[in-house]
Amino acid sequence: MKNVIKLQTKRTKPTNLLSLRLLSFIFLSTTFFSFSQEIKKDTTKINELDAVLVSAIRVDSKTPVTFSNLNKKDLKTRNLGQDIPILMNYMPSVVTTSDAGNGIGYTGIRVRGSDATRVNITINGIPYNDSESQGTYWVNMPDFASSLESIQLQRGVGTSTNGSGAFGASLNMLTDNYSKVGSGEISNSAGSFNSRKNTVKFSTGLLNNHIEIAGRLSVLKSDGYVDRASSDLKSYFLQGTYVGKTTLIKALAFGGKEKTYQSWNGIDGETLINDRTFNSAGMYTNEFGQTRFYDNETDNYQQDHYQLHWNEKFSEKWNTNLAVHYTKGKGYYENYKENAGFADYGLAPVGSEVTTDLIRQKWLDNDFYGTTFSSNYKDEKLNLIIGGAYNKYEGNHFGKVIWARFASQSELGDHYYDDYASKTDGNIFAKANYQLSKKISLYGDLQLRNVHYKANSLETGFVNDNFNFFNPKAGLNYDLNSKNTLYFSFASANREPNRDDYSSGTPKPEQLNDFELGWRLNSDKSKLNVTAYYMKYKNQLVLTGALSDVGAPLRENVGDSYRLGLEIDATLFLSEKWLVRPNIAFSNNKNQEYYFQKDGVLQDFGNTNIAFSPNVVAGNCLTFAPSGNLQFSILSKFVGKQFMGNIDSKTSELKSYFVNDLNVSYEIQTKKVFKSILFSVLVNNVLDYKYVSNGYYYTYDDTWTTPGTTTTLDGAGYYPQAGINFLAGMILKF
């Protein structure tokens, strides 16, 4: 439900010294290998039956796939109201952004330069990406991190999954495990920009050793860093679990309701310098010539999810998973429009007036339902999974005018457009790990996927496309010894265009061949992952940097392109009290023989940088724990220079930035009333650095300045992020 308007911001330029310091720090951190002490093993246990809910699409170190994990323990001290992408900000090759500037409300994530429409998202193995836009709107599930057991981010194509194809990464989330003992939790946090979060959780524990009921209620509010970028968010999570000797049945209902004041416009470079929090959304001129802001220029949406999972373990070697699901989404965004044509909104003219100020609502009413299934056979040498899914989306898009300055003879509230879309998505896959010898294991993964998309609207015209995709994957692991493993994989992937792609013509489906070569070190003293990748695309749909008239990012097929990169991440204990987790990713991301219409002529720009793809992304978490219950962490993030368009224009350049956060937590183990009390403080951007994490770029033809000639001009918009700000919270467990 994102309607964006063209407004912009510009980043201040970080010094090269800061960049060099960060890279030097990452390099020096890796030299501590030989001085590292024994790594403490994570004692967090995942219930075996719970884990199988995502076993069909998750991987482990035996699979030649590049991945990173986050668990509940990793998230708890920073889970103070910011959204899941922001909590993932320090993972390898990840870049995040926030429209409101403080991580609450609309947030976004890119992995290896690929935007969220190309990152496959699943919840307990069930697709979450919007079927039409293929994007992920985390604002519809506020505080969902409080109901997560773990997150796995697979970079590249990854393993076969359900839903839209992974063209940069796949992210799968496992919701809370069942608990054997009853518990309760009250969590409250507050901070800058009048931000606050209130959460209540409970679990009955296993009643009669078989049945558990658990749930959560959350309320989040924030004024946002950007003017009027407010958020009013509510969410719930309810789970019933039956546990038998060989059976696990889970019924889940969860969802959220959001009301956010639109902050999608951004600002231009001059405004960034003079008034970086300015927000033009809702701005209009009243009958007295005064500038005003409409107080309900808001996005309103409710999304409810229902899942039923049944896992059956038939023997020590065989188990099956079956799930059915249904998601209901309905909502609208509201805009004040000046000088709107009567005919454009199905209104009858009033006297001599041909335009009027009006308030419109654009609605989306959709249903998504289907099933996922898998069967797993596992013995000493073979781990075989056969599975698939069949899902259907049905969406109604319509608009209505709820007020007009000049009263029309037409009935206000009538629909001025009615669009319909449907999409079916089915796939079957078979994947296997086979231990060929003591040192070598082989991996194979075959997927067939069919997509049928129908739509009819003014933007897309009539669409009736059917796609059949074959996505093979293969690889091997080679154990050099008990601590070192090399792996290589090849994966081929295909994916269909999204709704907005059809608005600008007849898009082609994308193709990707992904080659990954990696080394894993896992010893008592250190953990290290090194991955080299080459992702070769055909007809890649890359972001152009521009926005549509309703603010959606536009994409285009670019023929041949590639991403070539090296990723390094490590976990190192420098002593019993000091832990460092550095990561860095170097990449070269190019369009090959890129053609662009400039100055009235189609020109060959040769090899250009792919939009929104920085060549360097680095992160680090340095933790000092003087005692078992007190912890200090400094989290650092560096994102290199990137272009918002594909012609390497100086105007489209986003400067690099280096941001540091401070996280402090202290936990008290009590013996009365509460089991524990956890205090957490998060100081974001502790050095108060002025930076911009996202923006847009556009071009337009000027034929007026010099008659008879066409000159292409360009412009850019930016989304500024907050300076120093904080969140503080307390969790009471009982």
XYZ file of C-alpha atoms in Angstrom:
734
model
C 0.000 0.000 0.000
C 2.849 2.381 -0.639
C 2.049 5.578 -2.502
C 5.192 7.623 -2.927
C 5.529 11.208 -4.130
C 8.619 12.770 -5.623
C 10.503 14.588 -2.921
C 14.172 14.309 -2.169
C 17.201 14.552 0.100
C 20.949 14.623 -0.333
C 23.648 13.000 1.768
C 26.459 14.831 3.339
C 29.786 13.405 2.290
C 31.552 11.201 4.835
C 35.274 11.610 4.874
C 37.517 9.036 3.264
C 39.227 8.813 6.636
C 36.128 7.333 8.230
C 35.866 4.755 5.456
C 39.518 3.792 5.850
C 39.171 3.538 9.609
C 36.275 1.152 9.311
C 37.977 -1.051 6.736
C 41.141 -1.041 8.830
C 39.132 -2.038 11.873
C 37.567 -4.980 10.037
C 40.989 -6.058 8.789
C 42.613 -5.795 12.215
C 39.738 -7.730 13.754
C 40.467 -10.716 11.536
C 44.069 -10.818 12.754
C 42.894 -11.786 16.216
C 42.226 -15.379 15.084
C 45.338 -16.742 16.675
C 44.608 -14.970 19.964
C 40.973 -16.007 20.206
C 39.706 -17.962 23.174
C 37.232 -20.821 23.110
C 33.833 -19.759 21.769
C 30.993 -20.414 24.145
C 28.406 -22.651 22.569
C 24.878 -21.330 22.230
C 22.752 -23.309 24.652
C 19.490 -22.240 22.995
C 17.616 -25.373 21.932
C 14.989 -25.466 19.231
C 12.313 -28.096 19.744
C 12.881 -30.762 17.147
C 9.264 -30.886 16.023
C 9.108 -27.099 15.743
C 12.246 -26.936 13.616
C 10.772 -29.184 10.936
C 8.225 -26.502 10.053
C 10.973 -24.724 8.103
C 13.300 -27.662 7.418
C 12.071 -27.944 3.823
C 13.441 -24.499 2.909
C 16.253 -23.963 5.422
C 19.870 -25.015 5.088
C 22.741 -25.868 7.399
C 26.509 -26.147 7.073
C 26.106 -29.394 5.121
C 24.439 -27.489 2.271
C 26.566 -25.512 -0.220
C 24.518 -22.335 0.214
C 25.625 -18.986 1.666
C 23.573 -18.077 4.740
C 23.460 -16.297 8.103
C 21.214 -16.898 11.124
C 19.706 -14.666 13.794
C 17.980 -16.136 16.844
C 15.812 -14.784 19.643
C 18.866 -14.176 21.818
C 20.501 -12.037 19.109
C 17.412 -9.837 18.850
C 16.190 -9.380 22.401
C 18.392 -6.472 23.584
C 17.693 -4.383 20.450
C 14.027 -5.263 19.949
C 12.702 -1.951 21.253
C 10.278 -1.028 18.483
C 12.319 -0.823 15.283
C 11.276 -3.061 12.413
C 12.817 -6.353 11.297
C 14.942 -4.889 8.435
C 16.553 -2.457 10.895
C 17.258 -5.319 13.316
C 18.995 -7.120 10.430
C 21.062 -4.089 9.428
C 24.403 -5.506 10.604
C 24.198 -8.763 8.643
C 26.535 -9.298 5.639
C 25.654 -7.494 2.372
C 22.532 -5.938 3.922
C 21.505 -2.295 3.434
C 18.394 -0.919 5.153
C 16.383 2.277 5.061
C 13.458 3.936 6.797
C 11.011 6.456 5.295
C 10.340 8.111 8.669
C 14.081 8.131 9.414
C 14.011 6.246 12.717
C 13.264 2.621 11.797
C 9.562 2.643 12.724
C 6.867 2.652 10.035
C 7.801 1.946 6.433
C 11.227 0.289 6.253
C 13.116 -1.469 3.478
C 15.963 -3.906 2.947
C 18.376 -4.693 0.096
C 20.714 -7.675 -0.074
C 23.644 -7.788 -2.510
C 22.074 -4.737 -4.152
C 18.757 -6.491 -4.773
C 15.668 -4.691 -3.502
C 12.885 -6.226 -1.411
C 10.834 -7.241 -4.455
C 13.636 -9.694 -5.268
C 14.088 -11.054 -1.735
C 11.868 -14.067 -1.108
C 10.205 -13.854 2.333
C 8.454 -16.761 4.072
C 6.876 -17.233 7.510
C 6.987 -20.868 8.650
C 7.539 -21.780 4.990
C 4.504 -19.818 3.751
C 5.093 -16.938 1.281
C 4.795 -13.406 2.654
C 5.783 -11.252 -0.362
C 2.843 -9.417 -1.878
C 1.866 -11.475 -4.912
C 1.464 -8.525 -7.289
C 4.147 -6.029 -6.264
C 6.408 -8.814 -4.881
C 7.412 -6.355 -2.152
C 7.299 -6.830 1.593
C 5.526 -4.294 3.782
C 6.813 -4.878 7.301
C 4.641 -2.058 8.613
C 1.681 -4.444 8.281
C 3.229 -6.690 10.973
C 4.592 -4.337 13.650
C 6.663 -5.898 16.443
C 6.665 -9.265 14.662
C 10.222 -9.763 15.914
C 8.730 -10.349 19.384
C 7.115 -13.538 18.051
C 10.113 -14.930 16.181
C 12.266 -17.838 17.245
C 14.841 -17.414 14.481
C 15.601 -15.884 11.087
C 17.714 -17.342 8.305
C 18.983 -15.132 5.475
C 20.220 -17.072 2.436
C 22.169 -14.870 0.042
C 22.082 -15.469 -3.687
C 19.514 -17.861 -5.135
C 19.657 -20.147 -2.108
C 17.642 -23.333 -1.878
C 14.217 -23.916 -3.453
C 11.501 -22.125 -1.530
C 7.845 -21.190 -1.896
C 6.586 -17.993 -3.484
C 8.454 -15.520 -5.671
C 11.935 -16.493 -6.841
C 14.945 -15.331 -4.834
C 17.111 -13.093 -7.004
C 19.265 -11.557 -4.287
C 18.355 -13.461 -1.152
C 15.666 -15.410 0.639
C 14.606 -14.700 4.195
C 12.677 -17.295 6.153
C 11.280 -16.743 9.602
C 10.270 -19.313 12.217
C 7.711 -18.127 14.747
C 7.887 -18.911 18.477
C 8.377 -22.514 19.524
C 5.953 -24.063 21.962
C 6.971 -23.936 25.603
C 6.740 -26.805 28.079
C 6.275 -24.466 31.060
C 3.967 -21.509 31.491
C 5.369 -18.004 31.283
C 4.493 -14.352 30.860
C 6.266 -11.252 29.652
C 5.617 -7.526 29.768
C 7.806 -5.335 27.586
C 7.763 -1.547 27.477
C 10.092 0.842 25.683
C 10.187 4.541 24.841
C 12.542 6.983 23.219
C 13.180 9.808 20.790
C 10.444 11.275 18.564
C 7.823 10.258 21.114
C 8.348 6.599 20.191
C 6.996 3.880 22.455
C 6.207 0.165 22.371
C 4.059 -1.845 24.770
C 3.976 -5.623 24.469
C 2.355 -8.393 26.508
C 3.133 -12.080 25.909
C 1.956 -15.268 27.571
C 2.218 -19.046 27.326
C 0.200 -21.622 29.241
C 2.961 -24.188 28.862
C 1.994 -27.715 27.869
C -1.339 -28.505 29.503
C -1.642 -32.239 30.199
C 1.704 -32.533 28.399
C 0.021 -31.960 25.043
C -1.582 -28.557 24.493
C -0.132 -25.058 24.689
C -1.786 -21.705 24.036
C 0.429 -18.663 23.592
C -0.070 -15.124 22.417
C 1.103 -11.540 22.144
C -0.437 -8.069 21.899
C 1.610 -5.038 20.848
C 1.004 -1.325 20.431
C 3.619 0.951 18.834
C 3.507 4.683 18.248
C 6.043 7.186 16.977
C 6.071 10.721 15.599
C 9.020 9.835 13.353
C 12.138 11.853 12.632
C 10.633 13.383 9.492
C 7.850 15.955 9.989
C 4.456 14.315 10.605
C 5.898 10.867 9.742
C 3.821 9.375 12.529
C 2.989 5.716 13.045
C 0.104 4.198 14.978
C 0.604 0.437 14.866
C -1.141 -2.487 16.536
C -0.470 -6.200 16.202
C -1.389 -9.564 17.684
C -0.120 -13.140 17.632
C -2.057 -16.179 18.854
C -0.832 -19.746 18.665
C -2.332 -23.054 19.711
C -0.122 -26.147 19.670
C -0.830 -29.844 20.081
C 2.206 -32.016 20.785
C 2.018 -35.780 20.550
C 4.710 -38.411 20.564
C 5.114 -38.159 16.787
C 2.698 -35.346 15.961
C 2.876 -31.570 16.013
C -0.159 -29.473 15.071
C 0.009 -25.688 15.174
C -2.784 -23.213 14.536
C -1.724 -19.581 14.253
C -3.554 -16.291 13.850
C -1.527 -13.112 13.645
C -1.693 -9.737 12.018
C -1.481 -6.013 12.335
C -3.255 -2.739 11.741
C -1.309 0.344 10.730
C -1.994 4.014 10.273
C 1.022 5.971 9.098
C 1.212 9.552 7.939
C 2.769 9.445 4.495
C 6.478 10.242 4.383
C 7.214 8.800 0.958
C 8.040 12.006 -0.900
C 11.561 12.650 0.282
C 13.167 16.058 -0.300
C 15.455 17.676 -2.844
C 19.097 18.531 -2.219
C 18.510 22.178 -1.305
C 15.801 21.301 1.204
C 18.080 18.675 2.705
C 20.601 21.369 3.554
C 18.082 23.865 4.924
C 15.300 21.704 6.395
C 16.142 18.001 6.315
C 12.974 16.905 8.176
C 10.593 18.660 5.756
C 7.699 16.529 4.499
C 5.555 17.775 1.616
C 2.902 15.067 1.941
C -0.540 16.609 2.372
C 0.575 20.137 1.475
C -2.059 22.341 -0.163
C -3.095 25.991 -0.477
C -6.407 26.975 1.089
C -8.914 29.490 -0.271
C -7.021 32.313 1.449
C -3.740 31.466 -0.254
C -2.218 29.989 2.897
C -0.088 26.838 2.856
C -1.604 24.068 4.935
C -1.073 20.336 5.468
C -3.950 17.888 5.283
C -4.091 16.125 8.643
C -5.219 12.747 7.310
C -2.713 12.216 4.487
C -2.346 8.669 5.778
C -1.881 5.049 4.823
C -4.355 2.692 6.507
C -4.147 -1.066 6.202
C -5.023 -4.211 8.126
C -3.630 -7.636 7.369
C -4.616 -10.878 9.126
C -2.848 -14.217 8.670
C -4.124 -17.696 9.494
C -1.914 -20.780 9.328
C -2.493 -24.434 10.189
C 0.535 -26.753 10.276
C 0.561 -30.522 10.732
C 3.840 -32.377 11.107
C 3.895 -36.139 11.435
C 6.969 -38.201 12.248
C 6.377 -41.713 10.918
C 9.762 -43.138 11.883
C 13.273 -42.061 12.728
C 13.812 -41.524 9.005
C 10.493 -40.180 7.683
C 8.432 -37.105 8.517
C 5.916 -34.977 6.635
C 4.654 -31.399 6.757
C 1.316 -30.098 5.547
C 0.122 -26.510 5.916
C -2.888 -24.513 4.786
C -3.065 -20.746 5.061
C -5.221 -17.706 4.410
C -4.328 -14.006 4.470
C -6.847 -11.173 4.342
C -5.666 -7.655 3.581
C -7.754 -4.532 3.235
C -6.975 -0.844 3.403
C -6.411 2.442 1.643
C -4.290 5.533 1.478
C -5.859 8.963 1.504
C -4.649 12.049 -0.387
C -5.591 15.688 -0.709
C -5.424 16.576 -4.428
C -5.367 20.132 -5.742
C -6.827 21.175 -9.098
C -7.997 17.680 -9.980
C -9.987 17.310 -13.196
C -13.624 16.324 -12.675
C -13.490 13.825 -15.543
C -10.430 12.088 -14.086
C -12.472 11.128 -11.049
C -15.810 10.354 -12.688
C -17.375 13.580 -11.417
C -19.800 15.805 -13.291
C -18.550 19.370 -13.938
C -19.895 22.183 -11.785
C -20.787 25.290 -13.816
C -17.703 26.653 -15.539
C -15.331 24.856 -13.177
C -13.177 22.165 -14.818
C -11.028 21.336 -11.768
C -11.554 21.064 -8.045
C -9.668 20.290 -4.868
C -10.701 16.902 -3.575
C -9.837 14.114 -1.157
C -9.463 10.660 -2.624
C -8.927 7.173 -1.227
C -7.212 4.370 -3.147
C -8.246 0.963 -1.821
C -6.820 -2.533 -1.984
C -8.932 -5.508 -0.913
C -7.135 -8.820 -1.371
C -7.162 -12.484 -0.416
C -4.255 -14.916 -0.476
C -4.669 -18.610 0.290
C -3.202 -22.006 -0.448
C -1.171 -24.917 0.818
C 2.450 -25.958 1.269
C 3.676 -29.507 1.791
C 6.870 -31.537 2.139
C 8.135 -34.986 2.991
C 11.592 -35.623 4.434
C 13.640 -38.827 4.443
C 16.907 -38.782 6.383
C 19.455 -41.475 7.166
C 23.203 -41.508 7.729
C 24.043 -40.686 4.109
C 20.940 -39.232 2.485
C 18.756 -36.267 3.369
C 15.929 -36.081 0.821
C 13.118 -33.517 0.775
C 10.229 -33.507 -1.672
C 7.770 -30.659 -1.441
C 5.875 -27.855 -3.054
C 3.056 -25.373 -2.777
C -0.029 -24.076 -4.548
C -1.246 -20.563 -3.741
C -3.745 -18.116 -5.186
C -4.046 -14.350 -4.895
C -7.158 -12.309 -5.675
C -6.983 -8.528 -5.462
C -9.442 -5.712 -6.020
C -8.106 -2.179 -6.561
C -10.566 0.695 -6.495
C -10.682 4.402 -5.784
C -13.285 6.812 -4.494
C -13.631 10.527 -3.825
C -14.870 11.332 -0.314
C -14.857 15.167 -0.577
C -14.699 17.838 -3.277
C -14.460 21.612 -2.882
C -16.985 22.174 -5.666
C -19.984 19.924 -5.106
C -20.636 17.643 -8.055
C -23.898 16.135 -9.171
C -22.138 12.783 -8.987
C -22.392 10.779 -5.798
C -19.314 11.127 -3.582
C -17.995 7.719 -2.619
C -18.686 6.143 -6.006
C -15.747 4.214 -7.438
C -13.868 6.151 -10.108
C -11.895 3.045 -11.059
C -12.222 -0.690 -10.418
C -9.285 -2.967 -11.208
C -8.981 -6.674 -10.638
C -6.032 -9.044 -10.530
C -5.499 -12.724 -9.808
C -2.389 -14.834 -9.601
C -1.820 -18.535 -9.113
C 1.609 -19.811 -8.125
C 2.435 -23.513 -7.916
C 5.725 -25.333 -7.520
C 7.126 -28.764 -6.789
C 10.717 -29.475 -5.809
C 13.030 -32.268 -4.810
C 16.309 -31.630 -3.028
C 18.888 -33.966 -1.577
C 22.170 -34.004 0.310
C 24.135 -37.219 -0.185
C 27.285 -38.104 1.756
C 29.394 -39.564 -1.046
C 32.413 -40.189 1.159
C 33.788 -39.146 4.504
C 34.906 -35.817 3.052
C 32.549 -35.161 0.127
C 28.822 -34.557 0.125
C 26.760 -33.757 -2.963
C 23.730 -31.492 -3.194
C 21.013 -31.430 -5.845
C 17.824 -29.377 -6.042
C 15.245 -29.339 -8.855
C 12.173 -27.109 -8.924
C 9.334 -26.680 -11.400
C 7.236 -23.535 -10.956
C 4.162 -22.270 -12.788
C 2.795 -18.736 -12.487
C -0.403 -17.431 -14.080
C -1.104 -13.716 -13.692
C -4.208 -11.865 -14.885
C -4.870 -8.162 -14.409
C -6.978 -5.436 -15.900
C -6.341 -1.779 -15.051
C -5.679 1.615 -16.607
C -1.977 1.322 -15.678
C -1.264 -2.230 -16.825
C -3.909 -2.712 -19.474
C -5.163 -6.264 -19.858
C -2.575 -8.828 -18.763
C -2.911 -12.583 -19.117
C 0.535 -14.141 -18.771
C 1.554 -17.700 -18.005
C 5.118 -18.646 -17.011
C 6.731 -22.063 -16.634
C 10.095 -22.041 -14.873
C 12.662 -24.783 -14.319
C 15.122 -23.935 -11.535
C 17.953 -26.482 -11.103
C 20.634 -26.236 -8.409
C 23.657 -28.362 -7.595
C 26.763 -28.254 -5.465
C 29.202 -30.062 -3.220
C 30.848 -29.775 0.172
C 34.442 -30.865 0.720
C 35.602 -31.280 4.321
C 39.319 -30.518 4.433
C 39.321 -31.566 8.085
C 37.053 -31.350 11.102
C 37.258 -27.541 11.125
C 37.482 -26.457 7.491
C 34.973 -26.955 4.678
C 34.993 -25.797 1.079
C 31.808 -25.627 -0.966
C 30.752 -24.807 -4.485
C 27.274 -24.406 -5.898
C 25.495 -23.489 -9.093
C 21.885 -22.323 -9.124
C 19.633 -21.258 -11.967
C 16.581 -19.145 -11.200
C 13.764 -17.461 -13.094
C 11.102 -15.018 -11.982
C 8.122 -13.166 -13.394
C 7.613 -9.374 -13.668
C 5.546 -7.570 -11.034
C 2.431 -5.440 -11.485
C 4.255 -2.129 -11.934
C 6.546 -3.587 -14.597
C 3.532 -3.953 -16.898
C 2.740 -0.240 -16.572
C 5.696 0.697 -18.776
C 5.350 -1.889 -21.543
C 5.669 -5.627 -21.990
C 8.342 -6.810 -19.564
C 10.295 -10.026 -19.947
C 10.841 -12.592 -17.181
C 14.284 -12.543 -15.570
C 16.928 -15.263 -15.613
C 19.848 -15.741 -13.229
C 22.766 -18.145 -13.027
C 24.426 -17.947 -9.622
C 27.884 -19.413 -8.909
C 29.066 -19.526 -5.272
C 32.456 -20.667 -3.919
C 32.903 -20.676 -0.159
C 35.107 -21.604 2.783
C 33.800 -22.235 6.290
C 36.038 -22.385 9.365
C 34.366 -23.635 12.527
C 36.718 -24.231 15.436
C 36.683 -23.821 19.179
C 38.484 -20.510 18.796
C 36.819 -18.830 15.828
C 34.219 -19.014 13.086
C 34.846 -17.647 9.623
C 32.839 -17.622 6.391
C 34.315 -16.503 3.075
C 32.206 -16.513 -0.096
C 32.994 -15.497 -3.654
C 29.994 -15.214 -5.972
C 29.205 -14.471 -9.586
C 25.567 -13.769 -10.412
C 24.954 -13.582 -14.179
C 21.592 -12.092 -15.209
C 19.588 -12.067 -18.408
C 16.832 -9.440 -18.699
C 17.354 -8.371 -15.106
C 14.619 -5.983 -13.969
C 16.720 -3.323 -12.284
C 15.484 -0.221 -10.512
C 15.664 2.824 -12.772
C 15.696 5.148 -9.774
C 12.458 6.821 -10.906
C 9.017 6.591 -9.331
C 5.621 6.138 -10.941
C 2.851 8.725 -10.551
C 1.758 6.889 -7.415
C 5.287 6.667 -6.027
C 6.138 3.030 -6.785
C 9.785 2.377 -7.828
C 10.045 1.678 -11.556
C 12.116 -1.130 -13.064
C 13.254 -2.053 -16.552
C 14.811 -5.015 -18.326
C 18.490 -4.339 -19.022
C 19.621 -7.302 -21.102
C 22.909 -8.665 -19.748
C 24.209 -7.741 -16.295
C 26.145 -9.294 -13.441
C 27.097 -9.055 -9.783
C 30.571 -10.222 -8.784
C 31.508 -10.165 -5.125
C 33.419 -11.374 -2.081
C 31.815 -11.660 1.374
C 33.667 -12.255 4.643
C 32.127 -12.600 8.091
C 33.521 -13.938 11.353
C 32.778 -14.545 15.023
C 35.805 -14.121 17.262
C 36.233 -14.273 21.017
C 39.153 -12.067 21.955
C 38.785 -13.133 25.591
C 36.035 -14.348 27.877
C 34.679 -10.792 28.017
C 35.305 -9.498 24.502
C 33.536 -10.643 21.334
C 33.842 -9.211 17.825
C 31.668 -10.062 14.805
C 32.976 -8.284 11.685
C 31.702 -8.658 8.148
C 32.569 -6.993 4.858
C 31.371 -7.409 1.291
C 33.114 -6.175 -1.843
C 31.209 -6.285 -5.125
C 31.223 -5.133 -8.716
C 27.698 -4.737 -10.121
C 27.404 -3.906 -13.816
C 24.904 -3.450 -16.626
C 26.586 -4.564 -19.844
C 26.214 -2.440 -22.979
C 23.530 -0.321 -21.357
C 21.414 1.794 -23.727
C 19.579 4.938 -22.627
C 17.562 7.637 -24.390
C 19.509 10.877 -23.804
C 19.267 14.212 -25.609
C 16.728 12.687 -27.958
C 19.073 9.887 -29.084
C 19.384 6.267 -27.956
C 22.962 6.067 -26.681
C 25.244 3.172 -25.714
C 26.649 3.895 -22.247
C 28.722 0.707 -22.196
C 29.154 -0.950 -18.808
C 27.450 1.033 -16.044
C 26.841 0.492 -12.347
C 23.555 -1.170 -11.407
C 21.353 1.218 -9.438
C 21.388 0.959 -5.623
C 24.347 -1.442 -5.579
C 27.243 -0.147 -3.426
C 30.647 -1.723 -4.037
C 31.448 -1.969 -0.322
C 29.130 -2.867 2.573
C 30.615 -3.613 5.992
C 29.388 -4.130 9.522
C 30.731 -4.981 12.932
C 29.494 -5.781 16.418
C 32.013 -5.318 19.219
C 30.702 -6.630 22.537
C 32.122 -6.260 26.036
C 30.511 -8.309 28.823
C 32.215 -7.520 32.160
C 29.767 -9.855 33.897
C 27.193 -12.415 32.925
C 24.300 -9.985 33.193
C 25.844 -6.732 31.860
C 26.690 -6.189 28.213
C 27.928 -3.273 26.069
C 27.871 -3.451 22.272
C 29.028 -1.039 19.586
C 27.406 -1.765 16.234
C 29.007 -0.188 13.165
C 27.745 -0.005 9.586
C 29.523 1.288 6.492
C 27.791 1.565 3.118
C 29.860 2.692 0.150
C 28.916 5.089 -2.609
C 26.030 3.990 -4.812
C 24.104 5.325 -7.780
C 20.322 5.669 -7.827
C 20.199 5.330 -11.626
C 21.948 3.240 -14.254
C 23.866 5.882 -16.262
C 26.377 6.809 -13.521
C 25.149 10.392 -13.412
C 26.725 12.522 -10.692
C 23.229 13.737 -9.814
C 22.172 10.172 -8.980
C 25.044 9.537 -6.569
C 24.363 8.628 -2.929
C 27.421 9.301 -0.804
C 28.906 6.636 1.444
C 28.113 6.696 5.153
C 29.441 5.225 8.391
C 27.054 4.948 11.358
C 27.586 3.617 14.897
C 25.030 2.498 17.477
C 25.523 1.766 21.179
C 23.519 -0.987 22.860
C 23.663 -1.550 26.642
C 21.722 -4.241 28.498
C 21.553 -5.359 32.113
C 19.563 -8.349 33.331
C 18.577 -9.052 36.934
C 17.748 -12.616 37.885
C 15.127 -12.306 40.619
C 13.702 -14.956 42.916
C 10.350 -13.379 43.721
C 7.443 -12.391 41.452
C 9.564 -12.112 38.285
C 12.016 -14.595 36.811
C 14.111 -11.789 35.384
C 14.136 -8.083 34.585
C 16.013 -6.946 31.492
C 16.932 -3.284 30.977
C 18.071 -2.218 27.498
C 19.239 1.067 26.010
C 19.903 1.620 22.313
C 21.563 4.844 21.180
C 21.283 5.015 17.404
C 23.773 7.036 15.340
C 25.700 7.856 18.490
C 28.082 10.196 16.602
C 25.101 12.203 15.234
C 26.155 11.685 11.627
C 23.987 13.341 8.956
C 23.352 10.763 6.262
C 20.873 9.534 3.664
C 20.242 5.848 3.045
C 17.844 5.958 0.111
C 16.464 8.169 -2.629
C 15.338 8.285 -6.241
C 16.549 9.633 -9.570
C 14.676 10.844 -12.631
C 15.333 12.357 -16.050
C 13.197 14.559 -18.255
C 13.530 16.094 -21.710
C 13.828 19.864 -22.119
C 12.649 21.072 -25.547
C 11.883 24.655 -24.557
C 15.246 26.183 -23.655
C 16.680 25.662 -27.148
C 13.862 25.184 -29.693
C 14.492 22.405 -32.171
C 16.743 20.445 -29.816
C 16.160 17.982 -27.017
C 18.274 18.163 -23.866
C 17.926 15.549 -21.152
C 17.947 17.001 -17.652
C 17.900 15.068 -14.398
C 17.059 15.408 -10.743
C 17.153 13.426 -7.522
C 15.307 12.994 -4.259
C 16.520 11.748 -0.888
C 15.303 10.206 2.361
C 17.282 11.594 5.336
C 17.863 9.453 8.403
C 17.812 10.616 12.005
C 20.836 11.906 13.853
C 21.539 10.702 17.371
C 18.415 9.209 18.968
C 17.647 6.598 21.590
C 15.262 3.877 22.731
C 15.159 2.439 26.251
C 13.126 -0.479 27.494
C 12.408 -2.982 30.236
C 11.231 -6.590 29.938
C 9.610 -8.293 32.912
C 9.516 -12.087 32.675
C 7.446 -14.219 35.014
